[in-house]
Structure formats: C-alpha cells, structure tokens
mmCIF file of C-alpha atoms in Angstrom:
data_model
loop_
_atom_site.group_PDB
_atom_site.id
_atom_site.type_symbol
_atom_site.label_atom_id
_atom_site.label_comp_id
_atom_site.label_asym_id
_atom_site.label_seq_id
_atom_site.Cartn_x
_atom_site.Cartn_y
_atom_site.Cartn_z
ATOM 1 C CA MET A 256 -20.669 11.058 20.999
ATOM 2 C CA ASP A 257 -23.716 8.838 21.255
ATOM 3 C CA LYS A 258 -23.500 5.102 21.732
ATOM 4 C CA SER A 259 -25.484 4.064 18.646
ATOM 5 C CA THR A 260 -23.117 5.983 16.321
ATOM 6 C CA LEU A 261 -20.076 4.421 17.959
ATOM 7 C CA LYS A 262 -21.620 0.951 17.819
ATOM 8 C CA TYR A 263 -22.522 1.329 14.152
ATOM 9 C CA ALA A 264 -19.049 2.636 13.217
ATOM 10 C CA PHE A 265 -17.312 -0.076 15.255
ATOM 11 C CA ASN A 266 -19.305 -2.864 13.586
ATOM 12 C CA ARG A 267 -18.521 -1.418 10.169
ATOM 13 C CA THR A 268 -14.780 -1.379 10.881
ATOM 14 C CA LEU A 269 -14.455 -4.948 12.214
ATOM 15 C CA PRO A 270 -12.869 -6.293 8.995
ATOM 16 C CA VAL A 271 -10.316 -3.488 9.119
ATOM 17 C CA LEU A 272 -9.643 -4.289 12.795
ATOM 18 C CA PHE A 273 -8.371 -7.771 11.935
ATOM 19 C CA GLY A 274 -6.575 -6.676 8.791
ATOM 20 C CA TYR A 275 -4.807 -3.751 10.419
ATOM 21 C CA ILE A 276 -3.782 -5.577 13.578
ATOM 22 C CA PHE A 277 -2.153 -8.227 11.414
ATOM 23 C CA LEU A 278 -0.567 -5.919 8.830
ATOM 24 C CA GLY A 279 0.358 -3.390 11.514
ATOM 25 C CA PHE A 280 2.002 -6.176 13.508
ATOM 26 C CA ALA A 281 4.136 -7.123 10.498
ATOM 27 C CA CYS A 282 4.932 -3.462 9.860
ATOM 28 C CA GLY A 283 5.880 -2.835 13.511
ATOM 29 C CA LEU A 284 8.173 -5.864 13.415
ATOM 30 C CA LEU A 285 9.831 -4.632 10.209
ATOM 31 C CA LEU A 286 10.399 -1.193 11.722
ATOM 32 C CA TYR A 287 11.763 -2.757 14.904
ATOM 33 C CA ASN A 288 14.139 -4.936 12.881
ATOM 34 C CA ALA A 289 15.220 -1.798 11.011
ATOM 35 C CA GLY A 290 16.289 -0.351 14.371
ATOM 36 C CA TYR A 291 13.228 1.592 15.562
ATOM 37 C CA ASN A 292 11.646 0.834 18.939
ATOM 38 C CA PHE A 293 7.948 1.166 19.795
ATOM 39 C CA ILE A 294 8.191 4.892 20.554
ATOM 40 C CA TRP A 295 9.529 5.544 17.060
ATOM 41 C CA VAL A 296 6.943 3.157 15.651
ATOM 42 C CA PHE A 297 4.143 5.022 17.438
ATOM 43 C CA PHE A 298 5.119 8.340 15.849
ATOM 44 C CA ILE A 299 5.799 6.836 12.426
ATOM 45 C CA SER A 300 2.383 5.149 12.415
ATOM 46 C CA LEU A 301 0.704 8.285 13.733
ATOM 47 C CA PHE A 302 2.119 10.613 11.083
ATOM 48 C CA VAL A 303 2.889 8.466 8.040
ATOM 49 C CA TYR A 304 -0.174 6.191 8.361
ATOM 50 C CA ALA A 305 -0.115 4.213 5.127
ATOM 51 C CA GLY A 306 -0.030 0.406 5.154
ATOM 52 C CA SER A 307 2.169 -0.438 2.213
ATOM 53 C CA GLY A 308 3.849 2.981 2.348
ATOM 54 C CA GLU A 309 5.007 2.395 5.891
ATOM 55 C CA MET A 310 6.358 -1.078 5.118
ATOM 56 C CA LEU A 311 8.268 0.414 2.226
ATOM 57 C CA LEU A 312 9.534 3.143 4.560
ATOM 58 C CA ALA A 313 10.852 0.447 6.916
ATOM 59 C CA SER A 314 12.996 -1.042 4.170
ATOM 60 C CA LEU A 315 14.097 2.409 2.964
ATOM 61 C CA LEU A 316 15.114 3.392 6.511
ATOM 62 C CA ALA A 317 16.968 0.104 6.952
ATOM 63 C CA ALA A 318 18.858 0.752 3.697
ATOM 64 C CA ARG A 319 19.503 4.425 4.715
ATOM 65 C CA ALA A 320 18.001 5.505 1.406
ATOM 66 C CA SER A 321 18.487 9.089 0.221
ATOM 67 C CA PHE A 322 15.748 11.649 0.963
ATOM 68 C CA GLY A 323 15.072 12.032 -2.745
ATOM 69 C CA THR A 324 14.461 8.296 -3.127
ATOM 70 C CA ILE A 325 12.155 8.274 -0.092
ATOM 71 C CA ALA A 326 10.137 11.216 -1.437
ATOM 72 C CA ALA A 327 9.860 9.821 -4.977
ATOM 73 C CA LEU A 328 8.952 6.296 -3.897
ATOM 74 C CA THR A 329 6.405 7.450 -1.334
ATOM 75 C CA LEU A 330 4.764 9.772 -3.852
ATOM 76 C CA LEU A 331 4.645 7.084 -6.530
ATOM 77 C CA LEU A 332 3.496 4.233 -4.299
ATOM 78 C CA ASN A 333 0.750 6.444 -2.865
ATOM 79 C CA SER A 334 -0.135 8.075 -6.177
ATOM 80 C CA ARG A 335 -3.260 5.893 -6.284
ATOM 81 C CA HIS A 336 -4.531 7.873 -3.290
ATOM 82 C CA MET A 337 -4.873 10.903 -5.540
ATOM 83 C CA PHE A 338 -7.881 9.213 -7.063
ATOM 84 C CA TYR A 339 -9.514 8.101 -3.834
ATOM 85 C CA GLY A 340 -10.303 11.641 -2.731
ATOM 86 C CA LEU A 341 -12.249 12.330 -5.921
ATOM 87 C CA SER A 342 -15.131 10.255 -4.520
ATOM 88 C CA PHE A 343 -15.315 12.198 -1.253
ATOM 89 C CA ILE A 344 -14.892 15.861 -2.152
ATOM 90 C CA GLU A 345 -18.425 16.688 -0.995
ATOM 91 C CA ARG A 346 -18.970 14.010 1.654
ATOM 92 C CA PHE A 347 -15.903 14.894 3.755
ATOM 93 C CA LYS A 348 -17.258 18.405 4.301
ATOM 94 C CA LYS A 349 -19.839 16.824 6.619
ATOM 95 C CA ALA A 350 -16.996 15.933 8.994
ATOM 96 C CA GLY A 351 -16.729 19.645 9.931
ATOM 97 C CA LYS A 352 -13.555 20.388 11.815
ATOM 98 C CA PHE A 353 -12.300 16.869 11.081
ATOM 99 C CA TYR A 354 -12.236 17.608 7.324
ATOM 100 C CA PRO A 355 -8.397 17.830 7.204
ATOM 101 C CA TYR A 356 -8.100 14.664 9.290
ATOM 102 C CA MET A 357 -10.416 12.813 6.906
ATOM 103 C CA ILE A 358 -8.098 13.695 4.005
ATOM 104 C CA PHE A 359 -5.006 12.757 6.022
ATOM 105 C CA SER A 360 -6.373 9.357 7.060
ATOM 106 C CA LEU A 361 -7.725 8.203 3.673
ATOM 107 C CA THR A 362 -5.887 4.861 3.430
ATOM 108 C CA ASP A 363 -6.819 2.000 1.073
ATOM 109 C CA GLU A 364 -8.848 0.292 3.794
ATOM 110 C CA THR A 365 -10.625 3.416 5.038
ATOM 111 C CA TYR A 366 -11.390 4.336 1.433
ATOM 112 C CA SER A 367 -13.054 1.013 0.661
ATOM 113 C CA MET A 368 -14.826 1.018 4.031
ATOM 114 C CA LEU A 369 -16.255 4.500 3.415
ATOM 115 C CA CYS A 370 -17.273 3.614 -0.139
ATOM 116 C CA ALA A 371 -19.270 0.686 1.221
ATOM 117 C CA THR A 372 -20.863 2.624 4.096
ATOM 118 C CA ARG A 373 -24.338 4.076 3.590
ATOM 119 C CA THR A 374 -25.091 5.671 6.927
ATOM 120 C CA PRO A 375 -28.662 4.960 8.167
ATOM 121 C CA LYS A 376 -30.928 8.026 8.182
ATOM 122 C CA HIS A 377 -31.148 8.326 11.972
ATOM 123 C CA LEU A 378 -27.362 8.711 12.344
ATOM 124 C CA SER A 379 -25.128 11.608 11.304
ATOM 125 C CA ASP A 380 -23.003 10.682 8.295
ATOM 126 C CA GLY A 381 -20.343 13.216 9.302
ATOM 127 C CA LYS A 382 -19.915 11.584 12.705
ATOM 128 C CA VAL A 383 -19.959 8.048 11.313
ATOM 129 C CA ILE A 384 -17.258 8.663 8.692
ATOM 130 C CA THR A 385 -15.087 10.502 11.237
ATOM 131 C CA LEU A 386 -15.393 7.638 13.719
ATOM 132 C CA ILE A 387 -14.604 5.051 11.049
ATOM 133 C CA ALA A 388 -11.451 6.982 10.111
ATOM 134 C CA VAL A 389 -10.363 7.391 13.746
ATOM 135 C CA LEU A 390 -11.048 3.735 14.657
ATOM 136 C CA ASP A 391 -9.067 2.472 11.635
ATOM 137 C CA HIS A 392 -6.148 4.699 12.635
ATOM 138 C CA LEU A 393 -6.295 3.336 16.211
ATOM 139 C CA TYR A 394 -6.263 -0.293 14.975
ATOM 140 C CA TRP A 395 -3.236 0.472 12.839
ATOM 141 C CA LEU A 396 -1.381 2.120 15.744
ATOM 142 C CA LEU A 397 -2.261 -0.803 18.010
ATOM 143 C CA GLY A 398 -1.011 -3.398 15.494
ATOM 144 C CA CYS A 399 2.221 -1.521 14.786
ATOM 145 C CA ILE A 400 3.056 -1.011 18.469
ATOM 146 C CA MET A 401 2.281 -4.666 19.247
ATOM 147 C CA GLY A 402 4.616 -5.722 16.434
ATOM 148 C CA ALA A 403 7.437 -3.491 17.678
ATOM 149 C CA LEU A 404 6.991 -4.672 21.288
ATOM 150 C CA MET A 405 6.879 -8.336 20.283
ATOM 151 C CA GLY A 406 10.045 -7.864 18.261
ATOM 152 C CA GLN A 407 11.671 -6.513 21.400
ATOM 153 C CA ILE A 408 10.319 -9.095 23.846
ATOM 154 C CA LEU A 409 10.279 -12.379 21.931
ATOM 155 C CA SER A 410 13.559 -14.100 21.248
ATOM 156 C CA PHE A 411 11.876 -15.779 18.264
ATOM 157 C CA ASN A 412 13.924 -15.774 15.064
ATOM 158 C CA PHE A 413 12.151 -13.271 12.804
ATOM 159 C CA LYS A 414 14.523 -13.718 9.872
ATOM 160 C CA GLY A 415 12.483 -13.519 6.689
ATOM 161 C CA VAL A 416 9.511 -11.684 8.198
ATOM 162 C CA ASP A 417 10.231 -8.807 5.807
ATOM 163 C CA PHE A 418 8.678 -10.997 3.119
ATOM 164 C CA ALA A 419 5.319 -9.751 4.458
ATOM 165 C CA MET A 420 5.800 -6.621 2.351
ATOM 166 C CA THR A 421 6.516 -8.641 -0.793
ATOM 167 C CA ALA A 422 3.463 -10.781 -0.029
ATOM 168 C CA LEU A 423 1.279 -7.688 0.376
ATOM 169 C CA PHE A 424 2.356 -6.448 -3.057
ATOM 170 C CA VAL A 425 1.787 -9.895 -4.568
ATOM 171 C CA VAL A 426 -1.766 -9.895 -3.161
ATOM 172 C CA ILE A 427 -2.464 -6.433 -4.613
ATOM 173 C CA PHE A 428 -0.922 -7.615 -7.879
ATOM 174 C CA VAL A 429 -3.202 -10.665 -8.110
ATOM 175 C CA GLU A 430 -6.281 -8.537 -7.416
ATOM 176 C CA GLN A 431 -5.322 -5.957 -10.028
ATOM 177 C CA TRP A 432 -4.437 -8.665 -12.541
ATOM 178 C CA LYS A 433 -7.931 -10.123 -12.254
ATOM 179 C CA SER A 434 -9.738 -6.779 -12.476
ATOM 180 C CA PHE A 435 -7.736 -5.379 -15.391
ATOM 181 C CA LYS A 436 -8.713 -6.027 -18.985
ATOM 182 C CA THR A 437 -5.270 -5.283 -20.388
ATOM 183 C CA HIS A 438 -1.943 -6.281 -18.875
ATOM 184 C CA ILE A 439 0.170 -3.926 -20.995
ATOM 185 C CA PRO A 440 0.887 -1.626 -17.978
ATOM 186 C CA VAL A 441 2.208 -4.617 -15.998
ATOM 187 C CA TYR A 442 4.490 -5.692 -18.866
ATOM 188 C CA ILE A 443 5.747 -2.110 -19.251
ATOM 189 C CA GLY A 444 6.496 -1.959 -15.515
ATOM 190 C CA ILE A 445 8.410 -5.255 -15.570
ATOM 191 C CA ILE A 446 10.392 -4.461 -18.726
ATOM 192 C CA CYS A 447 11.370 -0.997 -17.462
ATOM 193 C CA SER A 448 12.431 -2.454 -14.090
ATOM 194 C CA VAL A 449 14.579 -5.221 -15.568
ATOM 195 C CA ILE A 450 16.285 -2.903 -18.072
ATOM 196 C CA SER A 451 16.856 -0.292 -15.334
ATOM 197 C CA ILE A 452 18.402 -2.901 -13.025
ATOM 198 C CA LEU A 453 20.765 -3.983 -15.817
ATOM 199 C CA ILE A 454 21.801 -0.372 -16.511
ATOM 200 C CA PHE A 455 21.719 1.284 -13.068
ATOM 201 C CA GLY A 456 22.163 -1.670 -10.687
ATOM 202 C CA ALA A 457 19.793 -3.154 -8.110
ATOM 203 C CA ASN A 458 19.998 -0.264 -5.659
ATOM 204 C CA ASN A 459 19.403 2.647 -8.024
ATOM 205 C CA PHE A 460 16.912 1.250 -10.487
ATOM 206 C CA ILE A 461 13.593 2.394 -9.100
ATOM 207 C CA LEU A 462 13.534 6.042 -10.207
ATOM 208 C CA PRO A 463 14.647 5.508 -13.819
ATOM 209 C CA SER A 464 12.292 2.560 -13.976
ATOM 210 C CA LEU A 465 9.239 4.515 -12.804
ATOM 211 C CA ILE A 466 10.042 7.541 -14.987
ATOM 212 C CA SER A 467 10.387 5.354 -18.095
ATOM 213 C CA THR A 468 7.197 3.510 -17.090
ATOM 214 C CA VAL A 469 5.211 6.764 -17.021
ATOM 215 C CA GLY A 470 6.814 7.781 -20.336
ATOM 216 C CA LEU A 471 5.966 4.490 -22.049
ATOM 217 C CA LEU A 472 2.427 4.471 -20.653
ATOM 218 C CA MET A 473 1.893 7.913 -22.207
ATOM 219 C CA LEU A 474 3.474 6.780 -25.469
ATOM 220 C CA PHE A 475 1.305 3.649 -25.681
ATOM 221 C CA ARG A 476 -1.861 5.349 -24.450
ATOM 222 C CA ASN A 477 -3.782 4.519 -27.623
ATOM 223 C CA ALA A 478 -2.677 0.891 -27.575
ATOM 224 C CA VAL A 479 -3.660 0.505 -23.912
ATOM 225 C CA ASP A 480 -7.032 2.191 -24.452
ATOM 226 C CA ASN A 481 -7.692 0.062 -27.555
ATOM 227 C CA ALA A 482 -6.729 -3.149 -25.729
ATOM 228 C CA LYS A 483 -9.176 -2.258 -22.978
ATOM 229 C CA GLN A 484 -11.936 -1.649 -25.531
ATOM 230 C CA THR A 485 -11.329 -4.736 -27.644
ATOM 231 C CA LYS A 486 -11.433 -6.936 -24.568
ATOM 232 C CA SER A 487 -14.608 -5.356 -23.232
ATOM 233 C CA GLU A 488 -16.242 -5.601 -26.662
ATOM 234 C CA ALA A 489 -15.227 -9.246 -26.884
ATOM 235 C CA ILE A 490 -16.776 -9.878 -23.498
ATOM 236 C CA GLU A 491 -19.959 -8.119 -24.538
ATOM 237 C CA ILE A 492 -20.224 -10.290 -27.646
ATOM 238 C CA CYS A 493 -19.756 -13.417 -25.513
ATOM 239 C CA HIS A 494 -22.647 -12.340 -23.350
ATOM 240 C CA MET B 193 24.307 13.418 9.985
ATOM 241 C CA SER B 194 23.361 11.398 13.057
ATOM 242 C CA LEU B 195 21.036 8.463 12.627
ATOM 243 C CA ASN B 196 18.309 10.131 14.730
ATOM 244 C CA ILE B 197 18.303 13.277 12.609
ATOM 245 C CA TYR B 198 18.363 11.218 9.417
ATOM 246 C CA SER B 199 15.401 9.175 10.690
ATOM 247 C CA ILE B 200 13.342 12.198 11.727
ATOM 248 C CA ILE B 201 13.840 13.917 8.360
ATOM 249 C CA ALA B 202 13.137 10.689 6.460
ATOM 250 C CA ILE B 203 9.919 10.082 8.427
ATOM 251 C CA ALA B 204 8.818 13.709 7.969
ATOM 252 C CA ILE B 205 9.381 13.423 4.212
ATOM 253 C CA ALA B 206 7.375 10.191 4.056
ATOM 254 C CA ALA B 207 4.568 11.777 6.115
ATOM 255 C CA ILE B 208 4.424 14.922 3.975
ATOM 256 C CA CYS B 209 4.531 12.986 0.698
ATOM 257 C CA THR B 210 1.798 10.610 1.894
ATOM 258 C CA PHE B 211 -0.438 13.514 2.885
ATOM 259 C CA ALA B 212 0.384 15.338 -0.356
ATOM 260 C CA THR B 213 -0.976 12.508 -2.504
ATOM 261 C CA ARG B 214 -4.203 12.450 -0.503
ATOM 262 C CA VAL B 215 -4.764 16.208 -0.516
ATOM 263 C CA VAL B 216 -4.278 16.628 -4.294
ATOM 264 C CA PRO B 217 -7.883 15.960 -5.400
ATOM 265 C CA PHE B 218 -9.309 18.178 -2.653
ATOM 266 C CA ALA B 219 -6.921 20.996 -3.506
ATOM 267 C CA LEU B 220 -7.335 20.704 -7.282
ATOM 268 C CA PHE B 221 -10.899 19.593 -7.788
ATOM 269 C CA GLY B 222 -12.586 20.792 -4.584
ATOM 270 C CA GLY B 223 -14.284 23.439 -6.709
ATOM 271 C CA ARG B 224 -15.809 20.762 -8.978
ATOM 272 C CA LYS B 225 -13.410 21.373 -11.841
ATOM 273 C CA GLU B 226 -13.103 18.726 -14.548
ATOM 274 C CA VAL B 227 -10.391 16.111 -13.966
ATOM 275 C CA PRO B 228 -8.015 16.101 -16.993
ATOM 276 C CA VAL B 229 -8.347 12.956 -19.101
ATOM 277 C CA VAL B 230 -4.633 12.199 -18.934
ATOM 278 C CA ILE B 231 -4.816 12.172 -15.116
ATOM 279 C CA THR B 232 -7.688 9.687 -15.056
ATOM 280 C CA TYR B 233 -5.812 7.573 -17.608
ATOM 281 C CA LEU B 234 -2.628 7.486 -15.512
ATOM 282 C CA GLY B 235 -4.700 6.890 -12.400
ATOM 283 C CA LYS B 236 -6.041 3.711 -13.960
ATOM 284 C CA VAL B 237 -2.930 2.275 -15.604
ATOM 285 C CA LEU B 238 -0.162 3.411 -13.266
ATOM 286 C CA PRO B 239 -1.055 1.332 -10.154
ATOM 287 C CA PRO B 240 -0.534 -2.146 -11.730
ATOM 288 C CA ALA B 241 2.751 -1.009 -13.310
ATOM 289 C CA ILE B 242 3.941 0.415 -9.977
ATOM 290 C CA ILE B 243 2.971 -2.699 -8.018
ATOM 291 C CA ALA B 244 4.864 -4.891 -10.526
ATOM 292 C CA THR B 245 7.877 -2.593 -10.110
ATOM 293 C CA LEU B 246 7.621 -2.812 -6.323
ATOM 294 C CA ILE B 247 7.580 -6.613 -6.351
ATOM 295 C CA ILE B 248 10.799 -6.481 -8.366
ATOM 296 C CA TYR B 249 12.104 -3.895 -5.882
ATOM 297 C CA CYS B 250 11.458 -6.357 -3.039
ATOM 298 C CA ILE B 251 13.536 -9.085 -4.685
ATOM 299 C CA ARG B 252 16.153 -6.756 -6.230
ATOM 300 C CA ASN B 253 19.030 -8.186 -4.205
ATOM 301 C CA VAL B 254 18.266 -11.846 -4.928
ATOM 302 C CA ASP B 255 21.048 -13.458 -6.953
ATOM 303 C CA PHE B 256 19.407 -15.898 -9.343
ATOM 304 C CA LEU B 257 22.718 -17.069 -10.830
ATOM 305 C CA THR B 258 24.378 -18.443 -7.682
ATOM 306 C CA TYR B 259 23.072 -20.765 -4.961
ATOM 307 C CA SER B 260 20.250 -20.688 -3.810
ATOM 308 C CA HIS B 261 19.010 -19.094 -7.068
ATOM 309 C CA GLY B 262 16.149 -17.256 -5.368
ATOM 310 C CA ILE B 263 14.236 -20.517 -4.899
ATOM 311 C CA ALA B 264 12.894 -19.381 -1.495
ATOM 312 C CA GLU B 265 11.600 -16.126 -2.995
ATOM 313 C CA ILE B 266 10.037 -17.853 -6.009
ATOM 314 C CA LEU B 267 8.339 -20.510 -3.853
ATOM 315 C CA ALA B 268 7.032 -17.979 -1.345
ATOM 316 C CA ILE B 269 5.718 -15.615 -4.022
ATOM 317 C CA ALA B 270 4.023 -18.545 -5.787
ATOM 318 C CA THR B 271 2.497 -19.692 -2.473
ATOM 319 C CA THR B 272 1.154 -16.206 -1.776
ATOM 320 C CA ALA B 273 -0.320 -15.835 -5.267
ATOM 321 C CA ILE B 274 -1.869 -19.332 -5.346
ATOM 322 C CA LEU B 275 -3.341 -18.929 -1.846
ATOM 323 C CA HIS B 276 -4.821 -15.633 -2.901
ATOM 324 C CA ILE B 277 -6.307 -17.015 -6.099
ATOM 325 C CA ILE B 278 -7.871 -19.959 -4.229
ATOM 326 C CA LYS B 279 -8.813 -18.489 -0.838
ATOM 327 C CA LYS B 280 -9.199 -14.784 -1.757
ATOM 328 C CA ASN B 281 -8.311 -13.896 1.840
ATOM 329 C CA THR B 282 -5.565 -11.295 2.247
ATOM 330 C CA LEU B 283 -4.544 -12.441 5.733
ATOM 331 C CA ILE B 284 -4.210 -16.107 4.734
ATOM 332 C CA SER B 285 -2.216 -15.187 1.610
ATOM 333 C CA ILE B 286 0.229 -12.837 3.357
ATOM 334 C CA GLY B 287 0.497 -15.008 6.484
ATOM 335 C CA GLY B 288 0.970 -18.240 4.526
ATOM 336 C CA GLY B 289 3.544 -16.772 2.126
ATOM 337 C CA THR B 290 5.520 -15.156 4.936
ATOM 338 C CA ILE B 291 5.578 -18.316 7.094
ATOM 339 C CA ILE B 292 6.765 -20.412 4.126
ATOM 340 C CA TYR B 293 9.463 -17.858 3.389
ATOM 341 C CA MET B 294 10.638 -17.692 7.020
ATOM 342 C CA PHE B 295 10.761 -21.477 7.176
ATOM 343 C CA LEU B 296 12.732 -21.709 3.922
ATOM 344 C CA VAL B 297 15.363 -19.084 4.791
ATOM 345 C CA GLN B 298 15.773 -20.264 8.371
ATOM 346 C CA TYR B 299 15.859 -24.039 7.909
ATOM 347 C CA ILE B 300 16.511 -24.932 4.276
ATOM 348 C CA PHE B 301 18.761 -22.347 2.635
#
C-alpha cells in the first residue's frame, strides 16, 4: 500500500473520523449500560457495523427484545441501505477481493464519503475506496471501544445518555424534513405509530405501525407523487 | 436461555439483517436489471416515515399524563432540532441535546 493513497484516503475520511469517534463513543456507552463490556462491544461493532442500527440494537438488547422484533426493526431501519448500493454496483468491482467487504461496510457515512470522492487519476480508485471503507470501520470500532471503556472506568453519572439515539434520529428527521417536498410520509408514520401504541401498547407497537405505514404509503402513492409534483411545479413557477 | 446465548443470537441476527439490506441491490441488480418503480418509490418515501416512527419508539415509555409529563424529552428534542436548524452540525446538535437531557433528568426531574 503506497503512502500517497493512504494519505489521500485518510484526508478524505477526516470528517468521518470526528463523527464516528463521537457517535461510536455514545454507542459504546449505551451498549456498556445495557450490560456489554468492551469485548462484546468490539465484536458487535465489528460485525453489526451500523451507526443508528447499533444504537437501536443497544436498546433492544437492554429490553431483551424478541428475535423477531430485532430482525424486523434492523431490516426496516436499514432498509434505506438497499438504495445506497445501486450507485456502486460497477465501482465496487474495482475493489477486487474486497468487493464483499465494500458491500458489508456501506454505512450512511461511508456512502456519502464515497459519493463525494473522485479519485485523482494517478491513484487507484479500487484501493482508495477500500481504504476509505476500512478507515471508517476502524474509527467506528475505536469510538465504540472508548465509549465502553469510559463507561467502565468513569464513575460519572451517565443517566440520560441514551438520549443520544433519540437526538440522532431527530437530526436525521430535520434533514429529511428540509429535503422533502411532501410531508405525507411523515404524517402517515406518526399516525400509524400513535394508533398502534393505543391498540397494542408501547412495547409492541413498532411492527404493526411499520406494516400499516408501508400499506398506507402504497395506498396513497398517487397522492404522495402528486404532492411532490405540485410542490416542484410551484417552485419552478416561483423561479 | 442464558443471557450470553440470547445476546450472541441477537447480535448475529442484527449483523445478518444489516448485511442483508446492503447486499440486496448487488444481488438483484448486479446484472443491470431495471429497478421496479414501486421499489424506488418506497425507497424515497419510507425513510422519513420510519425515522418519525423511531423517534416515537424512543419516547414510547414517557408518560405525558403524570408528572413530569415528558417535559425533559420535549425540551431536549426541541433543543436538538433547533440547534440543528441553526448550526447544521450533527455533533453540536446531538451533543447539545444529550447534555441538556442528562442535566434535566439528573438534576431537575
């Protein structure tokens, strides 16, 4: 591995370094508070490797959720990843024997980092994207293990630190709210959740809520598509 | 089932399901087949609905009818959202919201 490739990849991943150390730290703390020491946290972060997915896993483990709930929630929370790969079907082949690893490690951050990376001509794109993926994974592991160790060492009162997961979702929510032309999907999600909580209770609501959300989104497909168009037309007229 | 065995199975399920979502496009469309319209539609509209659901999931056990009426949660969520709208920096938003929440639940409520 030549130095210039490593240097280029490292510079590219600096924003992820700070983000992952911080988020990983919070995630490691959550897992530690759920009863998992740094050895557990190392393996969880190595194999599960998904920022929000792993935070969710911490709360599911703490609640001793059923395997079915864990599978359904993980699949649904990560369902957005299904669309990330579409942009890299050809490019990942350049990674050679790391092709499966590239698919495995395609997190939100690595995805956006790779989208924004146009490898200079004198470097190998296959090597650069592989290094970016590996470095991001290392930052995440480092942050998670630091969080778990700090939880163990510090006698600081960490009560309430689990709000970091809520805050992460709120941040994603704000960003999606701004970029979306129609908010019908959000309203459908909220209505389905509230009704499901009233019917099934706070600890069993998520599956019925998500199933009815998908159903309603299919049912109102025309309305959602039209709302998107009307808004974009309106914006075009304004311009 | 012992807690260790439960944990190992739970983690394996989470790992497999996470990988499964990432491998889908490569397995299905690796041969440059057309992506069905309904899949692209759901891919666009599902994420905001799921994130809204997950925020509700996070506060599912808050009792708004008795003291403290979820005031800490509401304040911390508002802080996070406002910080993010103003500063547009993920770390500041998550850090600020979490610190406010920890302060509120440890010292006020």
